[in-house]
Every structure is written in structure tokens, then in C-alpha cells.
Amino acid sequence: MTLKRYERTRALVEGDPALARAIVCEIERDAAPGAIVVLDDPREELVMMQVRETAQGTLFYLGEALATSCRVRMGNAVGLGLVLGSDRCRAYELAVVDAAFSGEVGAARAQRWEPWLVDELARIAERDAADARRVDATRVDFSTMEVEA
């Protein structure tokens, strides 16, 4: 199974931060000095949050949210890291992983780390299912309630 970029990013953003740190430490250790070029230092910025309204399905801007972004280059690949909130280190790590896993050169590195990323996605799915069960336990069915006169 080959993970898509979205799945890999989800595992790194929503999962254990230690996984992203371990990947980046290996990349920095194995890369030649100066191989990772920071194009845009990690910085906080406000971004507009676009959401879909459920009744008619139209898009609208809910408001602004704080995000941290970073761009790096490794060889010909440019990586982007973007996280909600103020986390400069995480944005940098995501950018490095994005660049390092790009192209044919990055495919071997991506294959090496795929089992850990798949395990992290499984933990995320398990956590989301547990959250859904907790929410379902508190759900009220108003159609079964009796109306008092």
C-alpha cells in the first residue's frame, strides 16, 4: 500500500509529534550539509476558514484562524508545512517531510516510513471512532420524547 500525500500529512498532523520528529532527524542526519534550504521561515499568519453550510451546501468564510506555515527546498523539491495554531517546529517538520518524500528520490524514503505512518493512521481512526461513540452515547432522539400538555 502506498500512502497518498494527504494520508501521510494527516498522520503527521493529527498523530504523535514524535513520529514527524524522528523522520526529520533521520532526513537531517542523512542529508548533505546545506541540502535543506529554508525558503520561508516558519511564521504565524491569519488565514480565512472556509466551511460548507449543511442545508444548501454553499461555501462561506467562517472567520480567521491562526496558522503557522513554512516552505523548504531539498534538491528540486519544494515542501510546504501548514498547521493550525502557533507551532513553528511542526510547520518546519511538515515542510521537510513534504520535500523529502517528493519525487522518485523520496519514494524510497516514503516506503521506509510507511509502516509507521499506516500504524499512526490506524491509531487516529481508532481515536476518532472512540470520540464518535462518546458523542453517540449522549445523543437525544427528540422524536421519541413525549409532549406534556
XYZ file of C-alpha atoms in Angstrom:
149
model
C 0.000 0.000 0.000
C 1.364 3.391 -0.973
C 0.122 6.305 1.070
C -1.144 9.398 -0.667
C 0.280 12.772 0.306
C -2.978 13.639 2.122
C -2.844 10.457 4.222
C 0.817 10.966 5.108
C 0.167 14.566 6.114
C -2.867 13.580 8.188
C -0.797 11.012 10.076
C 1.874 13.612 10.811
C -0.517 16.446 11.742
C -3.084 14.540 13.812
C -0.784 11.829 15.147
C 2.069 11.655 17.596
C 4.510 14.572 17.054
C 7.410 12.229 17.856
C 6.923 10.444 14.515
C 7.458 13.627 12.497
C 10.485 14.496 14.653
C 12.013 11.055 14.086
C 11.571 11.304 10.315
C 13.069 14.806 10.192
C 16.012 13.811 12.412
C 16.827 10.978 10.011
C 16.497 13.249 6.976
C 18.740 15.922 8.516
C 21.304 13.301 9.585
C 21.448 11.682 6.129
C 21.313 14.881 4.060
C 24.410 16.716 2.960
C 25.165 19.973 4.772
C 23.034 22.722 3.265
C 20.736 20.264 1.469
C 17.691 21.632 3.278
C 17.164 25.261 2.290
C 14.514 27.192 4.210
C 12.691 29.364 1.669
C 10.185 30.860 4.118
C 10.978 30.686 7.831
C 8.137 29.340 9.960
C 5.744 32.184 10.649
C 2.330 32.715 12.138
C -0.359 34.183 9.943
C -4.103 34.595 9.860
C -5.973 32.531 7.282
C -9.644 32.634 6.335
C -11.523 29.472 7.330
C -13.867 28.346 4.573
C -16.687 25.983 5.569
C -19.640 24.397 3.819
C -23.102 25.225 5.114
C -25.037 21.963 5.544
C -28.559 22.953 4.417
C -27.770 24.138 0.877
C -24.123 23.141 0.608
C -22.844 26.646 -0.082
C -19.375 27.772 0.963
C -18.789 30.742 3.217
C -15.965 32.191 5.302
C -16.457 31.474 8.985
C -13.692 33.827 10.086
C -9.958 33.951 10.613
C -7.768 31.346 12.268
C -4.140 31.438 13.352
C -1.907 29.143 11.293
C 1.840 28.565 11.025
C 3.465 27.969 7.645
C 6.934 27.123 6.370
C 8.495 26.336 2.967
C 11.736 24.444 2.366
C 13.596 23.105 -0.661
C 15.561 19.870 -0.948
C 17.120 19.492 -4.353
C 14.374 20.264 -6.875
C 11.526 19.537 -4.456
C 9.752 22.261 -2.502
C 7.914 21.264 0.654
C 5.142 23.133 2.430
C 4.205 22.791 6.086
C 0.983 24.365 7.358
C -0.624 23.768 10.758
C -3.434 25.431 12.665
C -2.220 27.316 15.696
C 1.219 28.508 16.660
C 3.680 25.655 16.154
C 6.768 26.725 14.204
C 8.635 23.480 14.798
C 5.774 21.335 13.487
C 5.374 23.522 10.383
C 9.099 23.138 9.644
C 8.936 19.361 10.168
C 5.960 19.023 7.817
C 7.728 21.084 5.161
C 10.884 18.968 5.372
C 8.924 15.705 5.153
C 6.887 17.053 2.232
C 10.036 17.961 0.293
C 11.988 14.831 1.261
C 9.191 12.448 0.245
C 8.639 14.125 -3.152
C 9.657 12.682 -6.489
C 11.459 9.467 -7.296
C 14.230 10.069 -4.768
C 11.708 10.490 -1.983
C 9.764 7.348 -2.899
C 12.320 5.074 -1.197
C 12.260 7.210 1.952
C 8.453 7.230 1.906
C 8.404 3.421 1.605
C 10.747 3.087 4.569
C 8.491 5.149 6.854
C 5.158 3.894 5.504
C 4.572 1.166 8.149
C 4.858 3.737 10.955
C 2.590 6.164 9.120
C -0.011 3.439 8.484
C 0.085 2.489 12.186
C -0.400 6.141 13.112
C -3.389 6.406 10.745
C -4.897 3.330 12.422
C -4.471 4.948 15.860
C -6.114 8.130 14.562
C -9.058 6.144 13.143
C -9.424 4.297 16.458
C -9.362 7.587 18.387
C -11.943 9.131 16.034
C -14.209 6.083 16.410
C -13.959 6.297 20.211
C -14.851 10.004 20.051
C -17.845 9.203 17.823
C -19.038 6.531 20.273
C -18.839 9.022 23.165
C -20.858 11.567 21.176
C -23.437 8.950 20.150
C -23.909 7.969 23.800
C -25.120 11.494 24.588
C -27.336 11.898 21.512
C -31.005 12.648 22.162
C -33.766 11.469 19.829
C -36.402 14.175 20.087
C -38.934 12.178 18.068
C -39.341 9.718 20.958
C -39.896 12.362 23.625
C -43.393 12.781 24.983
C -45.030 16.170 24.905
C -46.623 17.271 28.168
C -49.907 19.118 27.942
